[in-house]
Amino acid sequence: MWFAIIATDVTDSLEKRKGARPPHIARLQALLDAGRLFVAGAFPAIEAEDPGPAGFSGSMILAEFPSQADAQAWADADPYVAAGVYAEVQIRPFRKALPA
């Protein structure tokens, strides 16, 4: 099943993000290589493709996992969690409707 992993950053997370980004991206690449990643990205803190020093307010990952517990375990092991980037992480089951 697909799951949305929706994370909210702590205040002033940019430097923490930069430090943990390479291993974070490597884990996403592994999901992509396994055909289990639909989309992943960050929410800019301002309306800009590159928010610069304003940084980001959170992230969203839409990926396939056998269960919600597996999605939670994967999210809990994320380098951004270990680095203190995220203040909160929610896992929600997702059912694609469109495009069909």
CSV table of N, CA and C in Angstrom, one decimal, residues 3-45:
chain,number,residue,atom,x,y,z
A,3,PHE,N,1.8,5.0,1.2
A,3,PHE,CA,1.8,5.8,2.5
A,3,PHE,C,2.4,7.1,2.2
A,4,ALA,N,1.7,8.2,2.8
A,4,ALA,CA,2.3,9.5,2.8
A,4,ALA,C,3.0,9.7,4.1
A,5,ILE,N,4.2,10.1,4.0
A,5,ILE,CA,5.0,10.5,5.2
A,5,ILE,C,5.2,12.0,5.1
A,6,ILE,N,4.5,12.7,6.1
A,6,ILE,CA,4.4,14.1,6.1
A,6,ILE,C,5.1,14.6,7.3
A,7,ALA,N,6.2,15.4,7.1
A,7,ALA,CA,7.0,15.8,8.3
A,7,ALA,C,7.0,17.3,8.3
A,8,THR,N,7.1,17.8,9.6
A,8,THR,CA,7.1,19.3,9.8
A,8,THR,C,8.5,19.5,10.5
A,9,ASP,N,9.2,20.5,9.9
A,9,ASP,CA,10.5,20.8,10.4
A,9,ASP,C,10.5,21.6,11.7
A,10,VAL,N,11.6,21.5,12.5
A,10,VAL,CA,11.8,22.4,13.6
A,10,VAL,C,12.1,23.8,13.1
A,11,THR,N,12.1,24.8,13.9
A,11,THR,CA,12.5,26.1,13.5
A,11,THR,C,14.0,26.1,13.1
A,12,ASP,N,14.3,26.9,12.1
A,12,ASP,CA,15.7,27.0,11.7
A,12,ASP,C,16.4,25.7,11.4
A,13,SER,N,15.8,24.8,10.6
A,13,SER,CA,16.3,23.5,10.3
A,13,SER,C,17.3,23.4,9.2
A,14,LEU,N,17.5,24.5,8.5
A,14,LEU,CA,18.3,24.5,7.3
A,14,LEU,C,19.7,23.8,7.4
A,15,GLU,N,20.4,24.2,8.4
A,15,GLU,CA,21.8,23.7,8.6
A,15,GLU,C,21.7,22.2,8.9
A,16,LYS,N,20.7,21.8,9.7
A,16,LYS,CA,20.6,20.4,10.1
A,16,LYS,C,20.2,19.6,8.8
A,17,ARG,N,19.4,20.2,8.0
A,17,ARG,CA,19.0,19.5,6.7
A,17,ARG,C,20.2,19.3,5.8
A,18,LYS,N,21.0,20.4,5.7
A,18,LYS,CA,22.2,20.3,4.8
A,18,LYS,C,23.1,19.2,5.3
A,19,GLY,N,23.3,19.1,6.6
A,19,GLY,CA,24.2,18.0,7.1
A,19,GLY,C,23.8,16.6,6.9
A,20,ALA,N,22.4,16.4,7.0
A,20,ALA,CA,21.9,15.1,6.9
A,20,ALA,C,21.4,14.7,5.5
A,21,ARG,N,21.4,15.7,4.6
A,21,ARG,CA,20.8,15.4,3.2
A,21,ARG,C,21.4,14.3,2.5
A,22,PRO,N,22.7,14.1,2.4
A,22,PRO,CA,23.2,13.0,1.6
A,22,PRO,C,22.7,11.6,2.0
A,23,PRO,N,22.7,11.3,3.3
A,23,PRO,CA,22.2,9.9,3.6
A,23,PRO,C,20.6,9.9,3.5
A,24,HIS,N,20.0,11.0,3.7
A,24,HIS,CA,18.5,11.1,3.5
A,24,HIS,C,18.2,10.8,2.0
A,25,ILE,N,18.9,11.4,1.1
A,25,ILE,CA,18.6,11.2,-0.3
A,25,ILE,C,19.0,9.8,-0.7
A,26,ALA,N,20.0,9.2,-0.2
A,26,ALA,CA,20.4,7.9,-0.5
A,26,ALA,C,19.3,6.9,-0.1
A,27,ARG,N,18.7,7.1,1.0
A,27,ARG,CA,17.6,6.2,1.4
A,27,ARG,C,16.4,6.3,0.4
A,28,LEU,N,16.1,7.6,0.0
A,28,LEU,CA,15.1,7.8,-1.0
A,28,LEU,C,15.4,7.2,-2.4
A,29,GLN,N,16.7,7.2,-2.7
A,29,GLN,CA,17.1,6.6,-4.0
A,29,GLN,C,16.9,5.1,-3.9
A,30,ALA,N,17.2,4.5,-2.8
A,30,ALA,CA,17.0,3.1,-2.6
A,30,ALA,C,15.5,2.7,-2.8
A,31,LEU,N,14.6,3.5,-2.3
A,31,LEU,CA,13.2,3.3,-2.5
A,31,LEU,C,12.8,3.4,-4.0
A,32,LEU,N,13.4,4.4,-4.7
A,32,LEU,CA,13.2,4.7,-6.1
A,32,LEU,C,13.7,3.5,-6.9
A,33,ASP,N,14.9,3.0,-6.6
A,33,ASP,CA,15.5,1.9,-7.3
A,33,ASP,C,14.7,0.6,-7.1
A,34,ALA,N,14.0,0.5,-6.0
A,34,ALA,CA,13.1,-0.7,-5.7
A,34,ALA,C,11.7,-0.5,-6.3
A,35,GLY,N,11.5,0.6,-7.0
A,35,GLY,CA,10.2,0.9,-7.6
A,35,GLY,C,9.1,1.2,-6.6
A,36,ARG,N,9.5,1.7,-5.4
A,36,ARG,CA,8.5,1.9,-4.3
A,36,ARG,C,8.3,3.4,-4.0
A,37,LEU,N,9.0,4.3,-4.7
A,37,LEU,CA,8.9,5.8,-4.5
A,37,LEU,C,8.0,6.4,-5.5
A,38,PHE,N,6.9,7.1,-5.1
A,38,PHE,CA,6.1,7.8,-6.1
A,38,PHE,C,6.6,9.2,-6.2
A,39,VAL,N,6.8,9.9,-5.1
A,39,VAL,CA,7.3,11.3,-5.1
A,39,VAL,C,7.9,11.6,-3.7
A,40,ALA,N,8.9,12.5,-3.7
A,40,ALA,CA,9.4,13.0,-2.5
A,40,ALA,C,9.9,14.4,-2.7
A,41,GLY,N,9.8,15.2,-1.7
A,41,GLY,CA,10.2,16.6,-1.8
A,41,GLY,C,10.0,17.4,-0.5
A,42,ALA,N,10.5,18.6,-0.5
A,42,ALA,CA,10.5,19.5,0.6
A,42,ALA,C,9.5,20.6,0.4
A,43,PHE,N,8.9,21.2,1.5
A,43,PHE,CA,8.1,22.3,1.4
A,43,PHE,C,8.9,23.6,1.7
A,44,PRO,N,9.2,24.4,0.7
A,44,PRO,CA,9.9,25.6,0.9
A,44,PRO,C,9.2,26.5,1.9
A,45,ALA,N,9.9,27.2,2.8
A,45,ALA,CA,9.3,28.1,3.8
A,45,ALA,C,8.7,29.3,3.2
